[in-house]
Amino acid sequence: MNALTRNLGASLVLTALLMAASAQSAPRVDRGSVQAAVDSLRFSGVFPAGSASLAEFYRKEDMGVQWTVKMAAQLSELSGHDAESRRWKSPFEIAQLDVQTSMLAIELINRAKAASYPQQVATTDDLQGFKYALQAGTEQQFLQALGQGNSLLRQLRLAESRYSEIVSSGGWRLLDQSEIELTDRTTAVVELKQRLQIEGYKAGEGNYFNTQLERALRQYQGVQNLAISGALDELTRRALNVPAWKRLRALRANLARFETRGRLGTENAIIVNIPAFKGEYFNAGKRVWSDRVIVGKTDRRTPQINAQLERVVFNPSWYVPSKIAWRDILPRATRDPEYWQRMGYQAFDRDGQFHEIAAGAEISEQFAADSLRIKQPPGPRNALGQVKFLFPNKYAVYLHDTPNKNLFGRDVRAFSSGCVRVQEPLKLAEVLFKHQAESMLSSSEDRSVQDFIASKVTQSVSLPDPVNVSTIYLTAEPLASGRVRFYPDIYRYDTADMASSMKTALSQS
């Protein structure tokens, strides 16, 4: 707790706990007060390491007060401080002290993580997980798990055991299509509470849709990466209605997949989780970049690979793979005579000589006769955008920019031909450069990412300290809180891997 007490003083820590302890009897705190408290503390410059995740934490929780009387007492005990009962009249003071209590939670998380990752600081998921663990009475296990690092297999096995018990006990009933909302009193409310409680969410008893049920729904939505509304919307109902045996099958399929691969390191690595449509970069155990990605279509799947990122290419040309040329570009150029020129494509032969192309009905015949290839020079329509990240692999897959940003707004983002498109790749380039050796750009006169882009010339920058790249297929992600976030099985690997696992088990019996 040294860092926190240096910044805020022991009395402020105590005050934060006291506020939380009296939150139930305090006046209602509006969202604006919480937002103002987050902003004022952010600008004060007294945040400990990892506090950057606070704003996101409160946004995910709809800018509400987070710490109850019981949680405050638990935090007080864990931190070794005594709390006295205090009452506050100003909503802003309550909100401000709630944020400071969150900072205390961050400091506890950071201290727990120091056992294995001295520089890996608290994330938003950590804060949410800590809150859920306090509610479930598993805070000691939660902090201990943080100290043991990210053992994916261990967490998957624990989750598999828990869901196996749920299935053995009969699973859960599917919810009907009844419309229910806050203050309703119906049997549908009872069934919703029972459904949530099976997975460990404290939704309360009875047939009344109260704030406790709303809070449980919000927690469930946060874990499953759904829009947090506290209401039983259609997407939430659909997620709740996935049968327990399917959740168990997903966990077992992921166990089968990951038992044969090495530990996912976070020292200097980019990890792309294909079904999560998410890319992350870890340096020294700390997540320093995260972004939305687009992965391969179901018939052009992004492969699971391990490689090393060696070069970053700015203003790249696109040398179109033959399969994409014949499947996509040539048929479209046949239908639309202006498409070829509009996209800036060029044709060249095996000797590198360029050929004039009269786009239209005969274009496929021209390519077949002369064994031509397609190149798309740098420009605003280039399919690779402004930058690509090369990590040699047998699939010729890489990460790259794209001029078509509209698809990143979709929930399911399987639209590419196998490569991984990144929503904001220039930020990734900047973070990579920052964490490389100081000599990385010496040959390029220490030019910035924007300098390379502004030149409009294709330039390749080698990384003296290669970064590990893993594209993984993880449809059941255990969180530090002990809960599991499930992703869509877009490539149907869970069923296939389960079948393979069962076949192997039978052959060995």
XYZ file of C-alpha atoms in Angstrom:
509
model
C 0.000 0.000 0.000
C 3.005 2.330 0.036
C 2.334 3.902 -3.360
C -1.246 4.732 -2.494
C -0.540 6.124 0.954
C 2.249 8.285 -0.456
C -0.143 9.798 -2.981
C -3.318 10.137 -0.997
C -2.270 9.827 2.623
C -3.508 7.234 5.067
C -6.451 9.396 6.074
C -7.725 9.591 2.497
C -7.579 5.798 2.187
C -9.599 5.505 5.376
C -12.032 8.121 4.142
C -12.562 6.150 0.945
C -13.448 3.079 2.959
C -15.690 5.048 5.302
C -17.652 6.432 2.382
C -18.286 2.994 0.991
C -19.359 1.726 4.396
C -22.070 4.396 4.568
C -23.103 4.240 0.897
C -26.362 2.441 1.608
C -27.643 5.242 3.818
C -26.252 8.033 1.644
C -28.290 10.027 -0.886
C -28.582 8.706 -4.431
C -25.568 9.607 -6.546
C -26.219 10.638 -10.150
C -24.040 9.674 -13.096
C -22.798 13.206 -13.558
C -21.313 13.253 -10.047
C -19.431 10.020 -10.686
C -18.145 11.294 -14.031
C -17.005 14.529 -12.400
C -15.270 12.579 -9.631
C -13.418 10.405 -12.141
C -12.368 13.458 -14.141
C -11.245 15.473 -11.106
C -9.137 12.638 -9.760
C -7.656 11.946 -13.185
C -6.534 15.557 -13.503
C -5.178 15.674 -9.935
C -2.158 13.574 -10.911
C -2.376 11.263 -7.896
C -3.409 8.087 -9.717
C -1.358 4.996 -8.846
C -0.124 2.660 -11.578
C -3.019 1.069 -13.442
C -5.583 3.721 -12.627
C -6.054 4.518 -16.306
C -8.553 1.645 -16.325
C -10.791 3.449 -13.805
C -12.686 5.510 -16.360
C -13.489 2.439 -18.458
C -14.497 0.538 -15.308
C -17.072 3.173 -14.368
C -18.321 3.516 -17.944
C -18.967 -0.227 -18.090
C -20.891 0.053 -14.838
C -23.033 2.951 -16.137
C -21.211 5.531 -13.971
C -22.696 4.210 -10.737
C -21.294 3.913 -7.194
C -19.568 0.519 -6.981
C -18.609 -0.348 -3.403
C -21.188 -1.556 -0.858
C -20.958 -1.696 2.941
C -19.800 -5.308 2.921
C -17.203 -4.721 0.211
C -15.800 -1.747 2.128
C -15.396 -3.876 5.225
C -13.638 -6.585 3.211
C -11.323 -4.067 1.546
C -10.557 -2.550 4.929
C -9.611 -5.945 6.344
C -7.496 -6.888 3.317
C -5.589 -3.616 3.438
C -5.051 -3.664 7.193
C -6.958 -0.443 7.926
C -9.750 0.258 10.395
C -12.883 2.057 9.269
C -15.244 4.255 11.235
C -18.830 5.023 10.299
C -19.267 8.359 8.523
C -22.147 9.963 6.600
C -21.874 12.236 3.561
C -24.506 14.623 2.217
C -22.919 15.708 -1.052
C -23.387 13.282 -3.992
C -20.106 14.537 -5.477
C -18.212 13.761 -2.239
C -19.692 10.276 -2.188
C -18.766 9.735 -5.842
C -15.270 11.102 -5.306
C -14.638 8.796 -2.377
C -16.069 5.830 -4.278
C -13.476 6.455 -6.995
C -10.776 6.646 -4.338
C -12.007 3.317 -2.963
C -11.579 1.907 -6.469
C -8.000 3.139 -6.322
C -7.532 1.160 -3.132
C -8.807 -1.934 -4.956
C -6.351 -1.217 -7.779
C -3.486 -1.039 -5.313
C -4.463 -4.406 -3.833
C -4.607 -5.910 -7.335
C -1.219 -4.447 -8.241
C 0.306 -5.797 -5.058
C -1.080 -9.277 -5.758
C 0.208 -9.250 -9.331
C 3.711 -8.264 -8.224
C 4.419 -11.891 -7.312
C 4.790 -12.825 -10.963
C 4.415 -9.683 -13.074
C 5.981 -6.651 -11.347
C 4.952 -4.326 -14.165
C 1.558 -5.815 -15.011
C -0.937 -3.362 -13.552
C -4.676 -3.596 -12.909
C -7.010 -3.758 -15.891
C -10.735 -3.028 -16.135
C -11.427 -6.765 -16.123
C -9.357 -7.071 -12.931
C -11.463 -4.411 -11.207
C -14.716 -6.003 -12.290
C -13.399 -9.411 -11.298
C -12.344 -8.159 -7.870
C -15.795 -6.699 -7.301
C -17.506 -9.946 -8.306
C -15.104 -11.943 -6.121
C -15.930 -9.734 -3.123
C -19.628 -10.305 -3.730
C -19.083 -14.055 -3.970
C -16.775 -14.205 -0.944
C -13.848 -15.483 -3.044
C -11.592 -12.422 -2.791
C -8.658 -14.366 -1.307
C -8.756 -16.910 -4.151
C -9.024 -14.078 -6.651
C -5.919 -12.278 -5.346
C -4.026 -15.558 -5.099
C -4.873 -16.391 -8.727
C -3.499 -13.004 -9.830
C -0.207 -13.849 -8.131
C 0.034 -17.159 -9.958
C -0.014 -15.520 -13.366
C -2.143 -16.378 -16.367
C -2.226 -20.164 -16.357
C -4.862 -20.665 -19.016
C -5.020 -24.436 -18.670
C -5.418 -24.271 -14.901
C -8.274 -21.794 -15.214
C -9.952 -23.806 -17.977
C -9.809 -26.963 -15.838
C -11.381 -25.174 -12.868
C -14.147 -23.792 -15.081
C -14.693 -27.188 -16.711
C -15.145 -28.773 -13.282
C -17.683 -26.143 -12.229
C -19.772 -26.398 -15.405
C -19.602 -30.186 -15.271
C -21.313 -29.992 -11.869
C -23.949 -27.649 -13.315
C -24.706 -30.084 -16.152
C -24.784 -33.047 -13.751
C -27.340 -31.170 -11.664
C -29.622 -30.696 -14.645
C -28.275 -27.497 -16.172
C -30.724 -24.630 -16.455
C -34.141 -24.058 -17.971
C -34.490 -21.903 -21.065
C -36.169 -18.553 -20.533
C -39.377 -17.890 -22.445
C -40.079 -14.766 -24.469
C -41.963 -12.956 -21.699
C -41.408 -9.216 -21.555
C -40.147 -8.279 -18.089
C -38.781 -5.037 -16.733
C -37.928 -3.268 -13.503
C -40.671 -3.512 -10.790
C -42.474 -6.431 -12.534
C -43.792 -9.281 -10.360
C -44.104 -12.439 -12.483
C -43.013 -16.075 -12.582
C -40.698 -15.070 -15.439
C -38.758 -12.952 -12.927
C -38.369 -15.993 -10.658
C -37.024 -18.063 -13.557
C -34.565 -15.320 -14.554
C -33.234 -15.104 -10.986
C -32.810 -18.871 -10.801
C -31.034 -18.920 -14.143
C -28.513 -16.278 -13.063
C -27.899 -17.861 -9.679
C -26.890 -21.170 -11.252
C -23.829 -19.413 -12.715
C -23.122 -17.672 -9.416
C -24.779 -14.284 -9.915
C -26.540 -13.021 -6.781
C -29.942 -12.099 -8.191
C -31.981 -12.442 -4.995
C -35.190 -14.339 -4.270
C -38.867 -13.845 -5.015
C -40.810 -12.701 -8.071
C -39.940 -9.001 -7.887
C -37.655 -7.419 -10.511
C -35.641 -5.216 -8.155
C -32.290 -3.431 -8.255
C -30.477 -6.577 -7.077
C -31.671 -8.465 -10.147
C -30.806 -5.486 -12.332
C -27.270 -5.466 -10.879
C -26.887 -9.209 -11.492
C -27.985 -8.744 -15.107
C -25.484 -5.934 -15.553
C -22.723 -8.152 -14.191
C -23.692 -10.972 -16.547
C -23.756 -8.602 -19.513
C -20.323 -7.254 -18.599
C -18.828 -10.731 -18.348
C -20.326 -11.823 -21.676
C -19.262 -8.585 -23.408
C -22.844 -7.523 -24.088
C -24.253 -4.001 -23.969
C -24.709 -3.280 -20.260
C -28.311 -2.210 -19.715
C -29.517 -4.138 -16.674
C -32.519 -5.204 -18.762
C -33.357 -8.566 -20.300
C -32.885 -7.567 -23.929
C -32.929 -10.058 -26.790
C -29.137 -10.566 -27.005
C -28.926 -11.162 -23.248
C -31.800 -13.643 -23.375
C -30.126 -15.445 -26.265
C -26.854 -15.754 -24.315
C -28.647 -16.964 -21.182
C -30.481 -19.561 -23.258
C -27.345 -21.285 -24.542
C -27.707 -24.720 -22.884
C -25.316 -25.611 -20.068
C -24.065 -28.667 -21.960
C -22.953 -26.421 -24.843
C -21.016 -24.212 -22.441
C -19.355 -27.326 -21.022
C -18.550 -28.583 -24.522
C -16.876 -25.264 -25.330
C -14.704 -25.503 -22.210
C -13.682 -29.075 -22.991
C -12.935 -28.225 -26.609
C -10.658 -25.372 -25.526
C -8.922 -27.681 -23.071
C -8.296 -30.136 -25.914
C -6.893 -27.340 -28.087
C -4.610 -25.754 -25.537
C -3.263 -28.853 -23.775
C -0.946 -29.400 -26.738
C 0.458 -25.889 -27.022
C 2.877 -23.975 -24.865
C 2.028 -21.262 -22.387
C 0.982 -17.949 -23.910
C 3.757 -15.606 -22.865
C 3.086 -11.944 -22.165
C 6.655 -10.670 -22.038
C 6.710 -9.313 -25.607
C 3.824 -10.706 -27.583
C 0.838 -9.900 -29.775
C -2.078 -12.266 -29.177
C -5.054 -12.319 -31.550
C -8.059 -14.259 -30.306
C -9.888 -15.150 -33.502
C -13.462 -15.753 -32.211
C -13.176 -12.720 -29.891
C -12.234 -10.509 -32.876
C -9.642 -8.911 -30.593
C -5.917 -8.244 -30.739
C -3.710 -7.409 -27.747
C -0.041 -6.527 -27.318
C 1.697 -7.377 -24.044
C 5.058 -6.039 -22.994
C 6.713 -7.099 -19.724
C 3.458 -8.774 -18.717
C 1.440 -5.577 -19.155
C -1.206 -5.084 -21.819
C -0.122 -1.979 -23.705
C -2.447 -2.169 -26.728
C -5.849 -3.651 -27.517
C -7.997 -3.243 -30.619
C -10.809 -4.707 -32.676
C -9.803 -6.950 -35.554
C -11.425 -8.583 -38.563
C -10.571 -12.238 -39.212
C -11.097 -14.709 -42.033
C -14.459 -15.778 -43.385
C -15.735 -19.234 -42.527
C -14.502 -20.521 -45.902
C -11.169 -18.612 -45.675
C -10.246 -19.136 -42.066
C -7.500 -17.320 -40.207
C -5.111 -20.106 -39.111
C -3.779 -20.644 -35.595
C -0.093 -19.842 -35.776
C 2.934 -18.899 -33.682
C 5.504 -16.681 -35.392
C 7.709 -13.647 -34.858
C 6.918 -10.141 -36.071
C 10.058 -8.942 -37.858
C 9.089 -5.989 -40.062
C 6.596 -3.152 -40.325
C 5.897 -1.947 -43.882
C 4.445 1.511 -44.458
C 2.502 2.456 -47.609
C 2.630 -1.149 -48.815
C 1.806 -2.450 -52.261
C -0.542 -5.414 -52.395
C 0.580 -8.369 -54.479
C -2.727 -10.167 -54.832
C -2.654 -13.936 -54.128
C -3.807 -15.961 -57.112
C -6.794 -17.452 -55.289
C -8.129 -14.015 -54.367
C -7.491 -12.755 -57.896
C -9.497 -15.553 -59.490
C -12.206 -15.740 -56.834
C -12.844 -12.037 -56.303
C -11.068 -9.471 -58.456
C -11.259 -10.906 -61.971
C -14.981 -11.830 -61.755
C -15.786 -8.338 -60.492
C -13.639 -6.692 -63.183
C -15.561 -8.747 -65.737
C -18.898 -7.451 -64.456
C -17.724 -3.865 -63.930
C -15.332 -2.567 -66.669
C -14.422 0.512 -64.584
C -13.512 -1.503 -61.476
C -9.951 -2.300 -62.606
C -8.940 1.313 -63.155
C -10.927 2.614 -60.196
C -9.051 0.358 -57.774
C -5.680 1.112 -59.371
C -4.781 -2.512 -60.174
C -1.817 -3.383 -62.380
C -0.987 -6.618 -64.203
C 2.528 -8.077 -64.445
C 4.051 -11.301 -65.752
C 6.589 -13.756 -64.328
C 9.475 -11.507 -65.409
C 8.007 -8.506 -63.585
C 6.964 -6.756 -66.791
C 3.725 -4.802 -66.592
C 0.921 -5.380 -69.099
C -1.830 -3.078 -70.264
C -5.222 -4.550 -69.434
C -8.506 -3.843 -71.169
C -10.903 -4.628 -68.348
C -14.184 -6.267 -69.265
C -15.451 -9.567 -70.580
C -12.039 -10.786 -71.798
C -9.984 -10.005 -68.685
C -9.894 -13.563 -67.329
C -8.733 -14.870 -70.698
C -5.925 -12.287 -70.782
C -4.679 -13.396 -67.393
C -4.879 -17.084 -68.224
C -3.061 -16.663 -71.553
C -0.108 -14.699 -70.161
C 0.011 -16.157 -66.604
C -0.397 -12.663 -65.195
C -0.461 -11.486 -61.563
C -2.075 -8.444 -59.954
C -0.457 -5.619 -58.005
C -2.172 -2.731 -56.243
C 0.253 0.166 -55.552
C 0.014 2.314 -52.391
C -2.941 4.660 -52.307
C -6.256 5.411 -50.615
C -7.924 2.310 -52.102
C -5.109 -0.116 -51.343
C -6.556 -3.180 -49.603
C -3.711 -3.190 -47.041
C -4.242 0.432 -46.092
C -1.262 2.370 -44.767
C 0.692 -0.328 -42.945
C 1.192 -4.064 -42.631
C 2.971 -6.183 -40.011
C 4.967 -9.137 -41.315
C 5.657 -12.311 -39.333
C 6.853 -15.068 -41.722
C 4.617 -18.152 -41.698
C 3.614 -20.868 -44.145
C 0.115 -19.424 -44.561
C 1.346 -15.978 -45.765
C -0.914 -14.379 -43.148
C -0.154 -10.977 -41.631
C -1.772 -8.072 -39.786
C -2.680 -4.996 -41.800
C -4.683 -1.815 -42.109
C -7.763 -1.509 -44.322
C -9.553 1.421 -46.018
C -12.924 -0.164 -45.174
C -13.453 0.781 -41.531
C -17.234 0.342 -41.472
C -17.048 -3.401 -40.793
C -15.385 -2.858 -37.411
C -18.748 -1.755 -36.062
C -20.168 -5.264 -36.481
C -20.304 -7.680 -33.534
C -19.232 -10.666 -35.648
C -16.260 -9.650 -37.814
C -15.308 -12.585 -40.046
C -14.917 -10.888 -43.435
C -11.284 -11.252 -44.576
C -9.568 -13.806 -46.778
C -7.448 -15.068 -43.867
C -5.266 -12.126 -42.869
C -6.089 -10.048 -39.795
C -7.293 -6.481 -40.347
C -6.665 -4.057 -37.475
C -8.978 -1.131 -36.747
C -6.272 1.347 -35.682
C -2.967 -0.167 -36.859
C -0.971 3.065 -36.626
C -1.459 2.993 -32.857
C -0.046 -0.530 -32.834
C 2.960 0.661 -34.856
C 3.548 3.509 -32.423
C 3.379 1.183 -29.409
C 5.702 -1.321 -31.071
C 8.249 1.391 -31.835
C 8.030 2.717 -28.307
C 8.879 -0.657 -26.815
C 11.667 -1.495 -29.242
C 15.325 -0.863 -28.583
C 16.390 2.772 -28.901
C 18.416 1.946 -31.996
C 15.429 0.632 -33.928
C 14.890 3.713 -36.063
C 18.488 4.893 -36.225
C 18.791 3.795 -39.846
C 15.693 5.842 -40.640
C 16.843 8.996 -38.859
C 14.458 8.369 -35.950
C 11.427 9.133 -38.087
C 7.977 8.793 -36.563
C 5.101 6.668 -37.809
C 3.465 9.770 -39.270
C 6.694 10.640 -41.108
C 6.666 7.265 -42.831
C 3.003 7.600 -43.796
C 3.419 11.167 -45.045
C 6.219 10.114 -47.423
C 3.689 8.045 -49.466
C 6.628 5.798 -50.365
C 6.789 2.111 -49.480
C 9.279 1.699 -46.626
C 10.088 -1.350 -44.550
C 11.355 -1.046 -40.968
C 12.963 -4.076 -39.323
C 12.451 -4.738 -35.627
C 15.736 -5.587 -33.868
C 13.744 -7.129 -31.025
C 11.202 -9.452 -32.734
C 7.757 -9.700 -31.159
C 5.993 -13.037 -30.728
C 2.689 -13.278 -32.579
C 0.052 -15.881 -31.720
C -3.314 -16.227 -33.396
C -5.388 -18.403 -31.099
C -8.901 -19.844 -31.088
C -10.259 -19.370 -27.574
C -14.071 -19.509 -27.346
C -14.187 -19.839 -23.539
C -11.998 -17.285 -21.769
C -11.667 -17.704 -17.984
C -11.548 -14.328 -16.248
C -9.648 -13.522 -13.080
C -12.979 -13.320 -11.232
C -13.552 -17.029 -11.849
C -16.302 -16.399 -14.373
C -16.047 -17.405 -18.036
C -16.579 -15.198 -21.076
C -17.847 -17.176 -24.075
C -17.320 -16.210 -27.712
C -19.100 -17.518 -30.849
C -17.622 -20.670 -32.342
C -17.402 -19.088 -35.799
C -15.363 -21.902 -37.395
C -17.164 -24.802 -35.649
C -13.891 -25.935 -34.094
C -15.408 -26.722 -30.708
C -17.449 -29.600 -32.098
C -14.568 -30.877 -34.238
C -12.019 -30.681 -31.423
C -14.360 -32.444 -29.026
C -14.863 -35.252 -31.538
C -11.092 -35.546 -32.010
C -10.517 -35.535 -28.247
C -13.098 -38.281 -27.713
C -11.578 -40.358 -30.515
C -8.124 -40.076 -28.938
C -9.465 -40.989 -25.505
C -11.251 -44.072 -26.870
C -8.150 -45.231 -28.766
C -6.121 -45.067 -25.558
C -8.657 -46.908 -23.406
